[in-house]
Amino acid sequence: MKEFWSRELKPDLVRLALLAAVLTALLLLAGLPVAARFGLDGVGYFAAMLALVFGLSHVLTRAIVPRVGVQRMANRASIHPIGAAVVYASTLAFRLGVAALLVWLLSPRALAADIAALPANAQRNLPLLSEEQARWWPELRTLSTLAAQVEQETCAGLKSARCWSERAELKTPREYGFGLGQCTTAYRVDGAERFSCHAALRARHAAALSAWTWANRFDARLQLRALLLQDKALYAATVRHAATERDALAFMLNQYNAGPGMLAKSRSDCARRAGCDPGRWFGHVEVADGPSKVAGYSRSFHAISREYVRNVLVIRQPRYTFLDA
C-alpha cells in the first residue's frame, strides 16, 4: 500500500492539484473585465474547460482501473512490449472516450436552456423569429445572436412583464422605443421629431414592411422582420472589415445601438494604435475611443454601446445556442 501511495496515488494527487490550480487561475482571469484585451474571455474559458475535461477523465480512469499506471506500463514495456502496448492503447482509448463524453456534457448546446424554461413571451415569439430569419436572412448561422439581442432590448430580467414582449415600451422626454427591437423615435428639446426608426425602416424596405403601419406597430412578426432587415444591412456594411464572423456580429450590434458613426470613429482610432486590430472587436475596437463621451442614462453613450455588445454576445447569447443546432 505504501508503495502504491508513493508511486501512483501521490503523483496523481500532485498532478490533479496542479491542474486544479491552472483551472482556477484561468477561470478567474477569464472573468476579469480586462481579460478581453488579452483574449482570455474566450481562450481562457476554453483552456479551463479543456483542463477540467482531462482532469475529470484522469480521475475516472484511475477510479475505474486504479492498477493501470502509465509509469508501470513504461517499466514493463521492455519485458512485455506487445502486452504493454495493448494495455496502453486500451487505457488511452478509454480516456479519450471519457473526455469526449465530458465535452458533450459540458458543451453549450448540451447545457443550453430548453425553450420551455424561457419566459412565456419568448416561447411565443421565438418561432416567429426563426421563421422570419429563414425567410429574410437564411445565411445567418447564429440565430441565438438575434434572440439574445431581443432579450437585451426588452428584458430588465427574465421574469419582467415586458421581457420578450412586442408591447414593451420605453418613454422618455427625448425618445420613444417600442417592441422587440425597441425601434426608436427621437425628439428634439422642443418636442419635434428628430428621427424615426419606424419611418426609416418602412421607407427602406417598403415591400417587406408595407403592413407595418404605426397603428400596427405592435405586430410581433413585423417587428422581428424589421429587426432582421436592419441587422442584415448593418452586418453587410461592415462584414468585409471584420476578422471573423463573431467580430462582424459585434460590429453589427454596436451600430444597432449607437449608429455607424460610433463604429467608424472607433475603428479609425484603433487603426492608429499600436497593437490594435480594427478588424477585431473584443479587446481592440471595443477599447478604442468613440465620437462621444456625452452622458447617456447612467453612463456615456460610448460606454453603453460597448456594454450592449458584450451583454448580447457574452452574457445573453449562451442561453439561446440551442437555436443554432
Short mmCIF file of C-alpha atoms in Angstrom, two decimals:
data_model
loop_
_atom_site.label_atom_id
_atom_site.label_comp_id
_atom_site.label_asym_id
_atom_site.label_seq_id
_atom_site.Cartn_x
_atom_site.Cartn_y
_atom_site.Cartn_z
CA MET A 1 0.00 0.00 0.00
CA LYS A 2 2.84 2.36 0.88
CA GLU A 3 4.49 1.64 -2.45
CA PHE A 4 1.20 2.25 -4.30
CA TRP A 5 0.83 5.59 -2.48
CA SER A 6 4.32 6.80 -3.32
CA ARG A 7 4.42 5.55 -6.90
CA GLU A 8 0.84 6.01 -8.09
CA LEU A 9 -1.53 7.88 -5.80
CA LYS A 10 0.73 10.69 -4.60
CA PRO A 11 1.89 11.71 -8.12
CA ASP A 12 -1.75 11.59 -9.22
CA LEU A 13 -2.81 13.97 -6.47
CA VAL A 14 0.05 16.33 -7.26
CA ARG A 15 -0.90 16.42 -10.94
CA LEU A 16 -4.57 16.98 -10.12
CA ALA A 17 -3.70 19.76 -7.66
CA LEU A 18 -1.63 21.48 -10.34
CA LEU A 19 -4.44 21.04 -12.86
CA ALA A 20 -6.94 22.48 -10.37
CA ALA A 21 -4.69 25.50 -9.79
CA VAL A 22 -4.40 26.12 -13.53
CA LEU A 23 -8.17 25.70 -13.95
CA THR A 24 -8.92 28.16 -11.14
CA ALA A 25 -6.43 30.71 -12.45
CA LEU A 26 -7.82 30.55 -15.99
CA LEU A 27 -11.41 30.93 -14.83
CA LEU A 28 -10.51 33.86 -12.57
CA LEU A 29 -8.56 35.60 -15.33
CA ALA A 30 -11.29 34.99 -17.90
CA GLY A 31 -13.84 36.61 -15.60
CA LEU A 32 -11.94 39.88 -15.24
CA PRO A 33 -13.16 42.86 -17.30
CA VAL A 34 -9.65 43.37 -18.66
CA ALA A 35 -9.48 39.76 -19.85
CA ALA A 36 -10.81 40.58 -23.29
CA ARG A 37 -7.77 42.73 -24.01
CA PHE A 38 -5.64 39.61 -23.86
CA GLY A 39 -8.17 37.26 -25.46
CA LEU A 40 -8.80 35.46 -22.17
CA ASP A 41 -12.55 35.88 -22.16
CA GLY A 42 -12.81 33.22 -24.87
CA VAL A 43 -9.46 31.42 -24.82
CA GLY A 44 -9.35 31.34 -21.03
CA TYR A 45 -12.66 29.57 -20.70
CA PHE A 46 -11.76 27.15 -23.48
CA ALA A 47 -8.45 26.28 -21.82
CA ALA A 48 -10.13 25.99 -18.44
CA MET A 49 -12.77 23.63 -19.79
CA LEU A 50 -10.04 21.61 -21.50
CA ALA A 51 -8.17 21.30 -18.21
CA LEU A 52 -11.39 20.31 -16.45
CA VAL A 53 -12.24 17.65 -19.04
CA PHE A 54 -8.83 16.00 -18.91
CA GLY A 55 -8.72 16.25 -15.13
CA LEU A 56 -12.08 14.52 -14.78
CA SER A 57 -11.18 11.88 -17.37
CA HIS A 58 -7.98 11.14 -15.44
CA VAL A 59 -9.88 10.81 -12.15
CA LEU A 60 -12.47 8.49 -13.68
CA THR A 61 -9.80 6.36 -15.32
CA ARG A 62 -7.88 5.98 -12.07
CA ALA A 63 -11.08 5.22 -10.18
CA ILE A 64 -12.22 2.50 -12.60
CA VAL A 65 -8.83 0.96 -13.41
CA PRO A 66 -6.60 2.03 -10.50
CA ARG A 67 -3.93 -0.57 -11.12
CA VAL A 68 -3.22 0.52 -14.70
CA GLY A 69 -0.49 3.13 -14.43
CA VAL A 70 1.49 4.76 -17.22
CA GLN A 71 4.73 4.52 -15.26
CA ARG A 72 4.19 0.83 -14.55
CA MET A 73 3.47 0.15 -18.22
CA ALA A 74 6.62 2.04 -19.23
CA ASN A 75 8.70 -0.07 -16.84
CA ARG A 76 7.27 -3.32 -18.16
CA ALA A 77 7.38 -2.36 -21.83
CA SER A 78 10.91 -3.71 -22.19
CA ILE A 79 9.80 -7.09 -20.82
CA HIS A 80 6.41 -7.43 -22.50
CA PRO A 81 6.30 -4.72 -25.19
CA ILE A 82 3.24 -6.03 -27.04
CA GLY A 83 1.18 -6.53 -23.90
CA ALA A 84 2.17 -3.13 -22.55
CA ALA A 85 1.25 -1.52 -25.87
CA VAL A 86 -2.18 -3.17 -25.87
CA VAL A 87 -2.91 -2.06 -22.31
CA TYR A 88 -1.65 1.46 -23.03
CA ALA A 89 -3.77 1.74 -26.19
CA SER A 90 -6.83 0.48 -24.31
CA THR A 91 -6.29 2.96 -21.49
CA LEU A 92 -5.78 5.81 -23.95
CA ALA A 93 -8.95 4.88 -25.84
CA PHE A 94 -10.87 4.76 -22.57
CA ARG A 95 -9.60 8.19 -21.52
CA LEU A 96 -10.41 9.71 -24.90
CA GLY A 97 -13.89 8.22 -24.71
CA VAL A 98 -14.43 9.70 -21.26
CA ALA A 99 -13.08 13.06 -22.45
CA ALA A 100 -15.41 13.05 -25.47
CA LEU A 101 -18.38 12.29 -23.23
CA LEU A 102 -17.45 15.12 -20.87
CA VAL A 103 -17.00 17.55 -23.77
CA TRP A 104 -20.50 16.69 -24.97
CA LEU A 105 -21.98 17.05 -21.48
CA LEU A 106 -20.25 20.39 -20.88
CA SER A 107 -20.89 21.85 -24.32
CA PRO A 108 -23.11 24.96 -24.55
CA ARG A 109 -25.59 23.06 -26.70
CA ALA A 110 -26.00 20.32 -24.13
CA LEU A 111 -26.35 22.86 -21.33
CA ALA A 112 -28.49 25.38 -23.25
CA ALA A 113 -31.80 26.21 -21.72
CA ASP A 114 -34.72 24.45 -23.30
CA ILE A 115 -37.28 26.77 -24.83
CA ALA A 116 -39.78 25.69 -22.18
CA ALA A 117 -37.57 27.24 -19.50
CA LEU A 118 -37.67 30.67 -21.17
CA PRO A 119 -40.30 33.36 -20.48
CA ALA A 120 -43.76 32.73 -21.93
CA ASN A 121 -43.35 35.66 -24.32
CA ALA A 122 -40.14 34.13 -25.66
CA GLN A 123 -41.84 30.78 -26.19
CA ARG A 124 -44.49 32.58 -28.22
CA ASN A 125 -42.18 34.83 -30.25
CA LEU A 126 -39.11 32.65 -30.82
CA PRO A 127 -40.86 30.55 -33.50
CA LEU A 128 -41.72 33.79 -35.31
CA LEU A 129 -38.09 34.89 -35.13
CA SER A 130 -36.96 31.55 -36.55
CA GLU A 131 -39.47 31.74 -39.40
CA GLU A 132 -38.55 35.32 -40.28
CA GLN A 133 -34.84 34.56 -40.16
CA ALA A 134 -35.30 31.60 -42.52
CA ARG A 135 -37.14 33.85 -44.94
CA TRP A 136 -35.18 37.10 -44.79
CA TRP A 137 -31.67 36.15 -43.63
CA PRO A 138 -31.14 32.41 -44.18
CA GLU A 139 -27.35 32.86 -44.37
CA LEU A 140 -27.16 33.80 -40.69
CA ARG A 141 -25.75 30.84 -38.78
CA THR A 142 -26.34 32.12 -35.26
CA LEU A 143 -30.00 32.83 -34.65
CA SER A 144 -29.00 32.88 -30.99
CA THR A 145 -27.43 36.30 -31.59
CA LEU A 146 -30.75 37.84 -32.59
CA ALA A 147 -32.60 36.11 -29.75
CA ALA A 148 -30.05 37.50 -27.29
CA GLN A 149 -30.47 40.93 -28.86
CA VAL A 150 -34.24 40.83 -28.31
CA GLU A 151 -33.62 39.87 -24.70
CA GLN A 152 -31.18 42.75 -24.32
CA GLU A 153 -33.69 45.19 -25.78
CA THR A 154 -36.71 44.09 -23.74
CA CYS A 155 -35.66 42.25 -20.58
CA ALA A 156 -34.71 44.02 -17.39
CA GLY A 157 -34.97 40.48 -16.05
CA LEU A 158 -36.29 37.22 -17.45
CA LYS A 159 -39.32 37.49 -15.19
CA SER A 160 -40.21 41.07 -16.10
CA ALA A 161 -43.56 41.56 -17.83
CA ARG A 162 -42.00 43.34 -20.82
CA CYS A 163 -39.37 40.64 -21.40
CA TRP A 164 -39.74 39.39 -24.98
CA SER A 165 -42.98 41.36 -25.27
CA GLU A 166 -43.91 43.06 -28.53
CA ARG A 167 -45.67 45.67 -26.39
CA ALA A 168 -42.54 46.63 -24.47
CA GLU A 169 -42.19 50.41 -24.50
CA LEU A 170 -39.63 52.93 -23.29
CA LYS A 171 -40.80 56.52 -22.99
CA THR A 172 -38.62 59.48 -22.05
CA PRO A 173 -38.82 63.18 -22.98
CA ARG A 174 -36.20 62.63 -25.67
CA GLU A 175 -37.22 59.27 -27.16
CA TYR A 176 -39.87 56.61 -27.53
CA GLY A 177 -38.92 52.99 -28.18
CA PHE A 178 -41.27 50.10 -28.72
CA GLY A 179 -41.36 46.42 -29.46
CA LEU A 180 -38.95 43.53 -29.60
CA GLY A 181 -36.23 45.62 -31.21
CA GLN A 182 -37.10 48.83 -29.36
CA CYS A 183 -37.49 50.73 -32.62
CA THR A 184 -36.94 54.31 -31.51
CA THR A 185 -38.30 57.73 -32.33
CA ALA A 186 -36.04 60.54 -31.09
CA TYR A 187 -37.25 64.03 -30.23
CA ARG A 188 -35.65 67.45 -30.07
CA VAL A 189 -35.79 69.61 -26.97
CA ASP A 190 -38.87 71.39 -28.31
CA GLY A 191 -40.65 68.04 -28.77
CA ALA A 192 -40.34 67.93 -32.55
CA GLU A 193 -39.46 64.57 -34.07
CA ARG A 194 -35.75 64.30 -34.87
CA PHE A 195 -35.60 60.74 -36.17
CA SER A 196 -37.98 57.81 -36.58
CA CYS A 197 -36.61 54.28 -36.83
CA HIS A 198 -40.07 53.07 -37.85
CA ALA A 199 -40.41 55.55 -40.72
CA ALA A 200 -36.84 54.96 -41.92
CA LEU A 201 -37.23 51.18 -41.99
CA ARG A 202 -40.56 51.36 -43.80
CA ALA A 203 -39.05 53.66 -46.41
CA ARG A 204 -36.01 51.42 -46.88
CA HIS A 205 -37.99 48.16 -47.03
CA ALA A 206 -41.28 49.33 -48.45
CA ALA A 207 -42.46 45.97 -49.78
CA ALA A 208 -41.41 43.84 -46.81
CA LEU A 209 -42.81 46.25 -44.21
CA SER A 210 -45.80 47.67 -46.04
CA ALA A 211 -48.20 46.26 -43.44
CA TRP A 212 -46.18 47.66 -40.54
CA THR A 213 -48.14 50.86 -40.12
CA TRP A 214 -47.92 52.97 -36.99
CA ALA A 215 -51.30 51.68 -35.88
CA ASN A 216 -50.00 48.14 -36.41
CA ARG A 217 -46.61 48.77 -34.82
CA PHE A 218 -47.13 46.12 -32.11
CA ASP A 219 -47.30 43.24 -34.59
CA ALA A 220 -44.61 40.85 -33.31
CA ARG A 221 -43.82 39.23 -36.65
CA LEU A 222 -43.33 42.56 -38.39
CA GLN A 223 -41.22 43.88 -35.52
CA LEU A 224 -38.92 40.88 -35.84
CA ARG A 225 -38.81 41.27 -39.61
CA ALA A 226 -37.77 44.89 -39.21
CA LEU A 227 -35.08 43.90 -36.71
CA LEU A 228 -33.76 41.22 -39.06
CA LEU A 229 -33.66 43.53 -42.06
CA GLN A 230 -31.92 46.27 -40.10
CA ASP A 231 -29.36 43.88 -38.62
CA LYS A 232 -28.72 42.28 -42.01
CA ALA A 233 -27.99 45.66 -43.58
CA LEU A 234 -25.65 46.66 -40.75
CA TYR A 235 -23.86 43.31 -40.95
CA ALA A 236 -23.40 43.63 -44.72
CA ALA A 237 -22.00 47.14 -44.34
CA THR A 238 -19.04 46.05 -42.21
CA VAL A 239 -18.54 42.29 -42.63
CA ARG A 240 -15.71 42.88 -45.12
CA HIS A 241 -13.79 44.75 -42.42
CA ALA A 242 -14.24 42.07 -39.75
CA ALA A 243 -11.62 39.45 -38.96
CA THR A 244 -14.20 36.81 -38.01
CA GLU A 245 -17.93 36.22 -38.12
CA ARG A 246 -18.14 36.99 -34.41
CA ASP A 247 -16.39 40.32 -34.97
CA ALA A 248 -18.84 41.11 -37.77
CA LEU A 249 -21.75 40.41 -35.42
CA ALA A 250 -20.14 42.63 -32.78
CA PHE A 251 -19.79 45.45 -35.33
CA MET A 252 -23.43 44.96 -36.31
CA LEU A 253 -24.62 45.19 -32.72
CA ASN A 254 -22.51 48.25 -31.97
CA GLN A 255 -24.02 50.03 -34.97
CA TYR A 256 -27.52 48.98 -33.99
CA ASN A 257 -27.08 50.51 -30.57
CA ALA A 258 -25.01 53.60 -31.35
CA GLY A 259 -25.11 54.13 -35.11
CA PRO A 260 -22.48 53.66 -37.84
CA GLY A 261 -20.60 56.80 -36.80
CA MET A 262 -19.59 55.37 -33.44
CA LEU A 263 -18.12 52.24 -35.01
CA ALA A 264 -16.35 54.15 -37.80
CA LYS A 265 -14.68 56.51 -35.33
CA SER A 266 -13.68 53.66 -33.01
CA ARG A 267 -12.19 51.59 -35.84
CA SER A 268 -10.29 54.63 -37.07
CA ASP A 269 -8.91 55.30 -33.59
CA CYS A 270 -7.98 51.63 -33.22
CA ALA A 271 -6.10 51.64 -36.55
CA ARG A 272 -3.84 54.40 -35.22
CA ARG A 273 -2.95 52.49 -32.07
CA ALA A 274 -0.06 50.07 -31.89
CA GLY A 275 -1.31 46.53 -31.40
CA CYS A 276 -4.95 47.41 -32.04
CA ASP A 277 -6.65 45.49 -34.86
CA PRO A 278 -9.55 47.45 -36.43
CA GLY A 279 -10.98 44.16 -37.69
CA ARG A 280 -11.48 42.75 -34.20
CA TRP A 281 -13.97 43.89 -31.61
CA PHE A 282 -13.15 42.35 -28.23
CA GLY A 283 -10.02 43.87 -26.76
CA HIS A 284 -9.43 46.02 -29.84
CA VAL A 285 -12.15 48.26 -31.31
CA GLU A 286 -14.07 47.70 -28.08
CA VAL A 287 -11.49 49.64 -26.08
CA ALA A 288 -10.87 52.36 -28.68
CA ASP A 289 -12.31 55.86 -28.37
CA GLY A 290 -15.62 56.79 -29.94
CA PRO A 291 -17.02 60.11 -31.16
CA SER A 292 -18.86 60.93 -27.96
CA LYS A 293 -18.31 60.75 -24.24
CA VAL A 294 -21.63 62.50 -23.61
CA ALA A 295 -23.64 61.02 -20.79
CA GLY A 296 -26.46 58.69 -21.76
CA TYR A 297 -28.68 57.42 -18.98
CA SER A 298 -26.31 56.40 -16.20
CA ARG A 299 -23.15 56.20 -18.34
CA SER A 300 -21.81 57.71 -21.55
CA PHE A 301 -23.27 56.59 -24.87
CA HIS A 302 -19.78 55.28 -25.68
CA ALA A 303 -19.77 53.02 -22.61
CA ILE A 304 -23.35 51.89 -23.21
CA SER A 305 -22.52 50.88 -26.78
CA ARG A 306 -19.67 48.67 -25.50
CA GLU A 307 -21.79 47.12 -22.79
CA TYR A 308 -24.52 46.39 -25.34
CA VAL A 309 -22.28 44.19 -27.48
CA ARG A 310 -20.86 42.32 -24.50
CA ASN A 311 -24.29 41.76 -22.97
CA VAL A 312 -25.61 40.25 -26.19
CA LEU A 313 -22.66 38.11 -27.30
CA VAL A 314 -21.14 37.10 -23.97
CA ILE A 315 -23.85 37.18 -21.33
CA ARG A 316 -27.15 36.51 -23.10
CA GLN A 317 -26.32 34.52 -26.24
CA PRO A 318 -25.35 31.24 -24.47
CA ARG A 319 -28.96 30.94 -23.28
CA TYR A 320 -30.10 30.54 -26.89
CA THR A 321 -27.41 28.42 -28.54
CA PHE A 322 -29.88 25.56 -28.90
CA LEU A 323 -31.39 27.64 -31.73
CA ASP A 324 -28.19 27.22 -33.76
CA ALA A 325 -28.46 23.43 -33.95
#
